[in-house]
Amino acid sequence: MPHSVRVAVIDSGVHPDHPHIDRDRLLPGVTIAADGTVAEGDTRDRLGHGTAVTAAIQDQAPRALCIPIRVFRDSLRTSARALVTAIDWAIEAQVDLVNLSLGTTNAAHAPAFEAAVERAKAAGVLLVAAREADGTACYPGSLSGVLGVSLDWDCPRDGWRVEQGVFHASGHPRPIPGVPQHRNLHGVSFAVANMTGIAARLRSDQLSGSLSALLQSAEALDRRAVAAAAVQPIGWRGGLSP
């Protein structure tokens, strides 16, 4: 029996009245300042990024419950301390997945993120994050134990592929009627969000499945997709049916 997967979205919050957001599938979240201070209450998005990311996840995973953790307030910048605190808060909230459509290329922060990843793994929480930016490794997305995501513009939004252990997904968000795809937001942030939503759908369909089972299922589906490529539309890899 499918269950509701809990997804923490570490970003700029969410605008619950946006037409692409199902507010009934939002749970109360928190705001975390750069110094790591946690405040309950106002998680309203003033930048739009977190709302677009959450919309993509909800679109991919109709049963997912999203918890906004706002680390971006006036700009898309925060501290490593805030991100580690956000990950730890999500673990304490007993989420299934954490979406990190963000990252840093500063390797000095790697040890702090490695420790946070280990805490998440011990709790059975899957982190999904950007693996790289313009060929440079991102943290925490490039660390072992994180589902690191790279861009593949040829993937459909409801598909993915795995190549040498790296997950690839579409960088397009949920479409806006009347707005050409190239005029909408796009990039690795949405590859991460799409992959999080797909992972949430997989997780929802296997209530007792562990993290390793989830990843094995995704890789097995990808192998079947490759084997069936001759009878599938060009570019299809591991897509889930609506």
mmCIF file of C-alpha atoms in Angstrom:
data_model
loop_
_atom_site.group_PDB
_atom_site.id
_atom_site.type_symbol
_atom_site.label_atom_id
_atom_site.label_comp_id
_atom_site.label_asym_id
_atom_site.label_seq_id
_atom_site.Cartn_x
_atom_site.Cartn_y
_atom_site.Cartn_z
ATOM 1 C CA MET A 1 0.000 0.000 0.000
ATOM 2 C CA PRO A 2 1.553 3.355 -1.005
ATOM 3 C CA HIS A 3 2.364 5.771 1.807
ATOM 4 C CA SER A 4 3.077 9.471 2.024
ATOM 5 C CA VAL A 5 6.793 10.155 1.789
ATOM 6 C CA ARG A 6 8.066 13.134 3.800
ATOM 7 C CA VAL A 7 10.433 15.385 1.846
ATOM 8 C CA ALA A 8 12.397 18.229 3.410
ATOM 9 C CA VAL A 9 13.062 21.003 0.888
ATOM 10 C CA ILE A 10 16.069 23.073 1.965
ATOM 11 C CA ASP A 11 15.752 26.248 -0.064
ATOM 12 C CA SER A 12 14.085 29.683 0.019
ATOM 13 C CA GLY A 13 10.815 28.447 1.511
ATOM 14 C CA VAL A 14 7.536 28.060 -0.344
ATOM 15 C CA HIS A 15 4.645 30.301 -1.351
ATOM 16 C CA PRO A 16 1.602 28.211 -0.344
ATOM 17 C CA ASP A 17 -0.810 30.214 -2.502
ATOM 18 C CA HIS A 18 1.095 29.683 -5.754
ATOM 19 C CA PRO A 19 -1.128 27.850 -8.279
ATOM 20 C CA HIS A 20 1.502 25.111 -8.730
ATOM 21 C CA ILE A 21 1.622 24.359 -4.991
ATOM 22 C CA ASP A 22 -0.759 21.988 -3.218
ATOM 23 C CA ARG A 23 -0.830 23.573 0.232
ATOM 24 C CA ASP A 24 -2.604 20.508 1.648
ATOM 25 C CA ARG A 25 0.639 18.588 1.045
ATOM 26 C CA LEU A 26 2.806 21.086 2.933
ATOM 27 C CA LEU A 27 3.861 20.463 6.520
ATOM 28 C CA PRO A 28 5.105 23.151 8.942
ATOM 29 C CA GLY A 29 8.764 23.997 8.510
ATOM 30 C CA VAL A 30 11.415 26.328 9.878
ATOM 31 C CA THR A 31 13.737 29.148 8.900
ATOM 32 C CA ILE A 32 17.450 28.770 9.632
ATOM 33 C CA ALA A 33 19.715 31.806 9.749
ATOM 34 C CA ALA A 34 23.327 31.877 8.559
ATOM 35 C CA ASP A 35 24.525 31.455 12.152
ATOM 36 C CA GLY A 36 22.459 28.276 12.529
ATOM 37 C CA THR A 37 19.644 29.828 14.571
ATOM 38 C CA VAL A 38 16.374 27.965 14.021
ATOM 39 C CA ALA A 39 13.040 29.812 14.027
ATOM 40 C CA GLU A 40 9.627 28.251 13.572
ATOM 41 C CA GLY A 41 6.868 29.949 11.662
ATOM 42 C CA ASP A 42 7.502 32.082 8.595
ATOM 43 C CA THR A 43 8.763 29.956 5.688
ATOM 44 C CA ARG A 44 7.090 32.045 2.966
ATOM 45 C CA ASP A 45 9.223 32.238 -0.172
ATOM 46 C CA ARG A 46 10.281 35.747 -1.232
ATOM 47 C CA LEU A 47 12.616 34.644 -4.029
ATOM 48 C CA GLY A 48 10.589 32.072 -5.983
ATOM 49 C CA HIS A 49 13.288 29.405 -6.206
ATOM 50 C CA GLY A 50 12.021 27.213 -3.382
ATOM 51 C CA THR A 51 8.450 27.437 -4.661
ATOM 52 C CA ALA A 52 9.499 26.275 -8.141
ATOM 53 C CA VAL A 53 11.564 23.441 -6.653
ATOM 54 C CA THR A 54 8.703 22.324 -4.380
ATOM 55 C CA ALA A 55 6.253 22.478 -7.293
ATOM 56 C CA ALA A 56 8.501 20.183 -9.326
ATOM 57 C CA ILE A 57 8.688 17.668 -6.458
ATOM 58 C CA GLN A 58 4.933 17.725 -5.857
ATOM 59 C CA ASP A 59 4.310 17.305 -9.581
ATOM 60 C CA GLN A 60 6.545 14.217 -9.681
ATOM 61 C CA ALA A 61 5.317 12.704 -6.410
ATOM 62 C CA PRO A 62 1.551 13.140 -5.875
ATOM 63 C CA ARG A 63 1.642 11.542 -2.410
ATOM 64 C CA ALA A 64 4.701 13.393 -1.084
ATOM 65 C CA LEU A 65 4.417 15.708 1.900
ATOM 66 C CA CYS A 66 6.899 18.594 1.656
ATOM 67 C CA ILE A 67 8.470 20.374 4.612
ATOM 68 C CA PRO A 68 10.030 23.755 3.755
ATOM 69 C CA ILE A 69 13.314 24.586 5.479
ATOM 70 C CA ARG A 70 14.177 28.134 4.527
ATOM 71 C CA VAL A 71 17.898 28.934 4.431
ATOM 72 C CA PHE A 72 17.705 31.606 1.707
ATOM 73 C CA ARG A 73 15.983 34.840 2.681
ATOM 74 C CA ASP A 74 16.945 37.902 0.618
ATOM 75 C CA SER A 75 19.256 36.178 -1.865
ATOM 76 C CA LEU A 76 20.291 32.665 -2.913
ATOM 77 C CA ARG A 77 23.216 32.665 -0.505
ATOM 78 C CA THR A 78 23.644 31.064 2.907
ATOM 79 C CA SER A 79 26.329 29.440 5.060
ATOM 80 C CA ALA A 80 27.591 25.885 5.405
ATOM 81 C CA ARG A 81 26.571 26.065 9.056
ATOM 82 C CA ALA A 82 22.982 26.823 8.070
ATOM 83 C CA LEU A 83 22.926 23.908 5.616
ATOM 84 C CA VAL A 84 24.323 21.422 8.131
ATOM 85 C CA THR A 85 21.809 22.642 10.714
ATOM 86 C CA ALA A 86 19.034 22.257 8.133
ATOM 87 C CA ILE A 87 20.073 18.682 7.349
ATOM 88 C CA ASP A 88 20.175 17.818 11.052
ATOM 89 C CA TRP A 89 16.756 19.421 11.610
ATOM 90 C CA ALA A 90 15.344 17.337 8.753
ATOM 91 C CA ILE A 91 16.794 14.173 10.284
ATOM 92 C CA GLU A 92 15.179 15.008 13.627
ATOM 93 C CA ALA A 93 11.882 15.602 11.812
ATOM 94 C CA GLN A 94 12.098 12.003 10.547
ATOM 95 C CA VAL A 95 11.819 12.807 6.859
ATOM 96 C CA ASP A 96 12.467 10.213 4.179
ATOM 97 C CA LEU A 97 14.233 12.479 1.689
ATOM 98 C CA VAL A 98 16.036 15.815 1.732
ATOM 99 C CA ASN A 99 16.116 17.948 -1.420
ATOM 100 C CA LEU A 100 19.176 20.194 -1.757
ATOM 101 C CA SER A 101 18.886 22.088 -5.040
ATOM 102 C CA LEU A 102 22.075 23.869 -4.068
ATOM 103 C CA GLY A 103 25.659 23.240 -3.058
ATOM 104 C CA THR A 104 29.090 24.738 -2.563
ATOM 105 C CA THR A 105 32.303 24.145 -4.492
ATOM 106 C CA ASN A 106 34.373 25.064 -1.428
ATOM 107 C CA ALA A 107 36.080 21.811 -0.409
ATOM 108 C CA ALA A 108 36.879 23.273 3.018
ATOM 109 C CA HIS A 109 33.264 22.525 3.969
ATOM 110 C CA ALA A 110 33.481 18.854 2.931
ATOM 111 C CA PRO A 111 34.268 17.432 6.431
ATOM 112 C CA ALA A 112 31.217 19.099 7.997
ATOM 113 C CA PHE A 113 28.987 17.818 5.208
ATOM 114 C CA GLU A 114 30.512 14.330 5.400
ATOM 115 C CA ALA A 115 29.561 14.138 9.080
ATOM 116 C CA ALA A 116 26.021 15.317 8.305
ATOM 117 C CA VAL A 117 25.709 12.729 5.519
ATOM 118 C CA GLU A 118 26.757 9.974 7.924
ATOM 119 C CA ARG A 119 24.096 11.101 10.412
ATOM 120 C CA ALA A 120 21.500 11.041 7.647
ATOM 121 C CA LYS A 121 22.545 7.569 6.497
ATOM 122 C CA ALA A 122 22.359 6.263 10.058
ATOM 123 C CA ALA A 123 18.792 7.569 10.280
ATOM 124 C CA GLY A 124 17.793 6.120 6.895
ATOM 125 C CA VAL A 125 17.384 9.554 5.314
ATOM 126 C CA LEU A 126 18.338 10.015 1.657
ATOM 127 C CA LEU A 127 19.958 13.299 0.633
ATOM 128 C CA VAL A 128 19.481 14.351 -2.992
ATOM 129 C CA ALA A 129 21.759 17.173 -4.152
ATOM 130 C CA ALA A 130 23.563 18.752 -7.095
ATOM 131 C CA ARG A 131 26.658 16.693 -7.868
ATOM 132 C CA GLU A 132 28.619 19.314 -9.789
ATOM 133 C CA ALA A 133 28.515 22.818 -11.221
ATOM 134 C CA ASP A 134 30.199 23.411 -14.580
ATOM 135 C CA GLY A 135 32.419 20.389 -14.018
ATOM 136 C CA THR A 136 33.440 21.323 -10.453
ATOM 137 C CA ALA A 137 32.396 19.010 -7.616
ATOM 138 C CA CYS A 138 29.652 20.357 -5.335
ATOM 139 C CA TYR A 139 29.196 19.568 -1.661
ATOM 140 C CA PRO A 140 27.392 17.697 -0.319
ATOM 141 C CA GLY A 141 26.177 16.304 -3.669
ATOM 142 C CA SER A 142 29.502 14.761 -4.697
ATOM 143 C CA LEU A 143 29.975 12.885 -1.408
ATOM 144 C CA SER A 144 29.534 9.156 -0.976
ATOM 145 C CA GLY A 145 26.117 8.349 0.450
ATOM 146 C CA VAL A 146 24.370 11.238 -1.318
ATOM 147 C CA LEU A 147 22.247 10.774 -4.412
ATOM 148 C CA GLY A 148 24.201 13.268 -6.515
ATOM 149 C CA VAL A 149 22.423 14.535 -9.609
ATOM 150 C CA SER A 150 23.789 15.917 -12.862
ATOM 151 C CA LEU A 151 21.975 17.563 -15.760
ATOM 152 C CA ASP A 152 20.719 15.750 -18.845
ATOM 153 C CA TRP A 153 18.719 18.032 -21.119
ATOM 154 C CA ASP A 154 17.629 15.019 -23.201
ATOM 155 C CA CYS A 155 15.837 13.348 -20.279
ATOM 156 C CA PRO A 156 12.071 13.801 -20.089
ATOM 157 C CA ARG A 157 10.945 15.372 -16.819
ATOM 158 C CA ASP A 158 9.586 12.074 -15.486
ATOM 159 C CA GLY A 159 12.704 10.090 -16.389
ATOM 160 C CA TRP A 160 16.312 9.651 -15.351
ATOM 161 C CA ARG A 161 19.390 7.661 -16.239
ATOM 162 C CA VAL A 162 22.325 6.293 -14.267
ATOM 163 C CA GLU A 163 25.792 6.382 -15.791
ATOM 164 C CA GLN A 164 28.824 5.158 -13.830
ATOM 165 C CA GLY A 165 26.884 5.535 -10.597
ATOM 166 C CA VAL A 166 25.801 9.114 -11.331
ATOM 167 C CA PHE A 167 22.124 9.991 -11.637
ATOM 168 C CA HIS A 168 21.089 12.359 -14.440
ATOM 169 C CA ALA A 169 17.741 14.130 -14.762
ATOM 170 C CA SER A 170 16.024 16.910 -16.653
ATOM 171 C CA GLY A 171 16.821 20.487 -15.683
ATOM 172 C CA HIS A 172 13.344 21.778 -16.518
ATOM 173 C CA PRO A 173 10.779 22.628 -13.815
ATOM 174 C CA ARG A 174 7.027 22.140 -13.986
ATOM 175 C CA PRO A 175 5.830 23.835 -17.195
ATOM 176 C CA ILE A 176 3.948 27.142 -17.067
ATOM 177 C CA PRO A 177 1.078 27.293 -19.581
ATOM 178 C CA GLY A 178 1.817 29.807 -22.310
ATOM 179 C CA VAL A 179 5.485 30.208 -21.342
ATOM 180 C CA PRO A 180 8.073 28.618 -23.673
ATOM 181 C CA GLN A 181 10.287 26.082 -21.911
ATOM 182 C CA HIS A 182 13.453 28.099 -22.601
ATOM 183 C CA ARG A 183 11.901 31.184 -20.967
ATOM 184 C CA ASN A 184 11.104 29.348 -17.730
ATOM 185 C CA LEU A 185 13.537 28.721 -14.866
ATOM 186 C CA HIS A 186 15.918 25.861 -15.610
ATOM 187 C CA GLY A 187 19.166 24.277 -14.462
ATOM 188 C CA VAL A 188 20.617 21.678 -12.126
ATOM 189 C CA SER A 189 18.354 22.870 -9.290
ATOM 190 C CA PHE A 190 15.443 21.320 -11.143
ATOM 191 C CA ALA A 191 17.357 18.192 -12.125
ATOM 192 C CA VAL A 192 17.738 17.653 -8.369
ATOM 193 C CA ALA A 193 14.068 18.445 -7.691
ATOM 194 C CA ASN A 194 12.876 16.126 -10.458
ATOM 195 C CA MET A 195 15.092 13.317 -9.148
ATOM 196 C CA THR A 196 13.854 13.891 -5.594
ATOM 197 C CA GLY A 197 10.272 13.631 -6.795
ATOM 198 C CA ILE A 198 11.010 10.454 -8.728
ATOM 199 C CA ALA A 199 12.795 8.970 -5.688
ATOM 200 C CA ALA A 200 9.800 9.895 -3.535
ATOM 201 C CA ARG A 201 7.520 8.028 -5.928
ATOM 202 C CA LEU A 202 9.758 4.966 -5.787
ATOM 203 C CA ARG A 203 9.949 5.160 -2.012
ATOM 204 C CA SER A 204 6.183 5.570 -1.734
ATOM 205 C CA ASP A 205 5.658 2.309 -3.598
ATOM 206 C CA GLN A 206 7.939 0.300 -1.287
ATOM 207 C CA LEU A 207 7.103 1.235 2.278
ATOM 208 C CA SER A 208 9.552 -1.217 3.817
ATOM 209 C CA GLY A 209 12.313 -0.521 1.278
ATOM 210 C CA SER A 210 15.669 0.667 2.564
ATOM 211 C CA LEU A 211 17.844 3.310 0.927
ATOM 212 C CA SER A 212 19.916 0.623 -0.753
ATOM 213 C CA ALA A 213 16.759 -1.013 -2.123
ATOM 214 C CA LEU A 214 15.634 2.329 -3.520
ATOM 215 C CA LEU A 215 18.913 2.875 -5.346
ATOM 216 C CA GLN A 216 19.013 -0.718 -6.583
ATOM 217 C CA SER A 217 15.455 -0.347 -7.887
ATOM 218 C CA ALA A 218 16.363 2.834 -9.755
ATOM 219 C CA GLU A 219 19.454 1.241 -11.299
ATOM 220 C CA ALA A 220 17.506 -1.884 -12.250
ATOM 221 C CA LEU A 221 14.813 0.212 -13.917
ATOM 222 C CA ASP A 222 17.518 2.130 -15.780
ATOM 223 C CA ARG A 223 19.063 -1.113 -17.036
ATOM 224 C CA ARG A 224 15.663 -2.321 -18.235
ATOM 225 C CA ALA A 225 15.117 0.998 -19.997
ATOM 226 C CA VAL A 226 18.437 0.675 -21.819
ATOM 227 C CA ALA A 227 17.619 -2.906 -22.806
ATOM 228 C CA ALA A 228 14.233 -1.750 -24.146
ATOM 229 C CA ALA A 229 15.607 1.303 -25.952
ATOM 230 C CA ALA A 230 14.840 -0.145 -29.372
ATOM 231 C CA VAL A 231 11.111 0.032 -28.686
ATOM 232 C CA GLN A 232 10.979 3.207 -26.604
ATOM 233 C CA PRO A 233 10.954 6.822 -27.804
ATOM 234 C CA ILE A 234 14.445 8.266 -28.311
ATOM 235 C CA GLY A 235 15.895 9.695 -25.113
ATOM 236 C CA TRP A 236 13.679 7.700 -22.739
ATOM 237 C CA ARG A 237 15.580 6.417 -19.698
ATOM 238 C CA GLY A 238 13.969 4.970 -16.597
ATOM 239 C CA GLY A 239 10.773 6.993 -16.879
ATOM 240 C CA LEU A 240 7.879 6.362 -14.512
ATOM 241 C CA SER A 241 4.331 6.167 -15.771
ATOM 242 C CA PRO A 242 2.012 8.980 -14.608
#
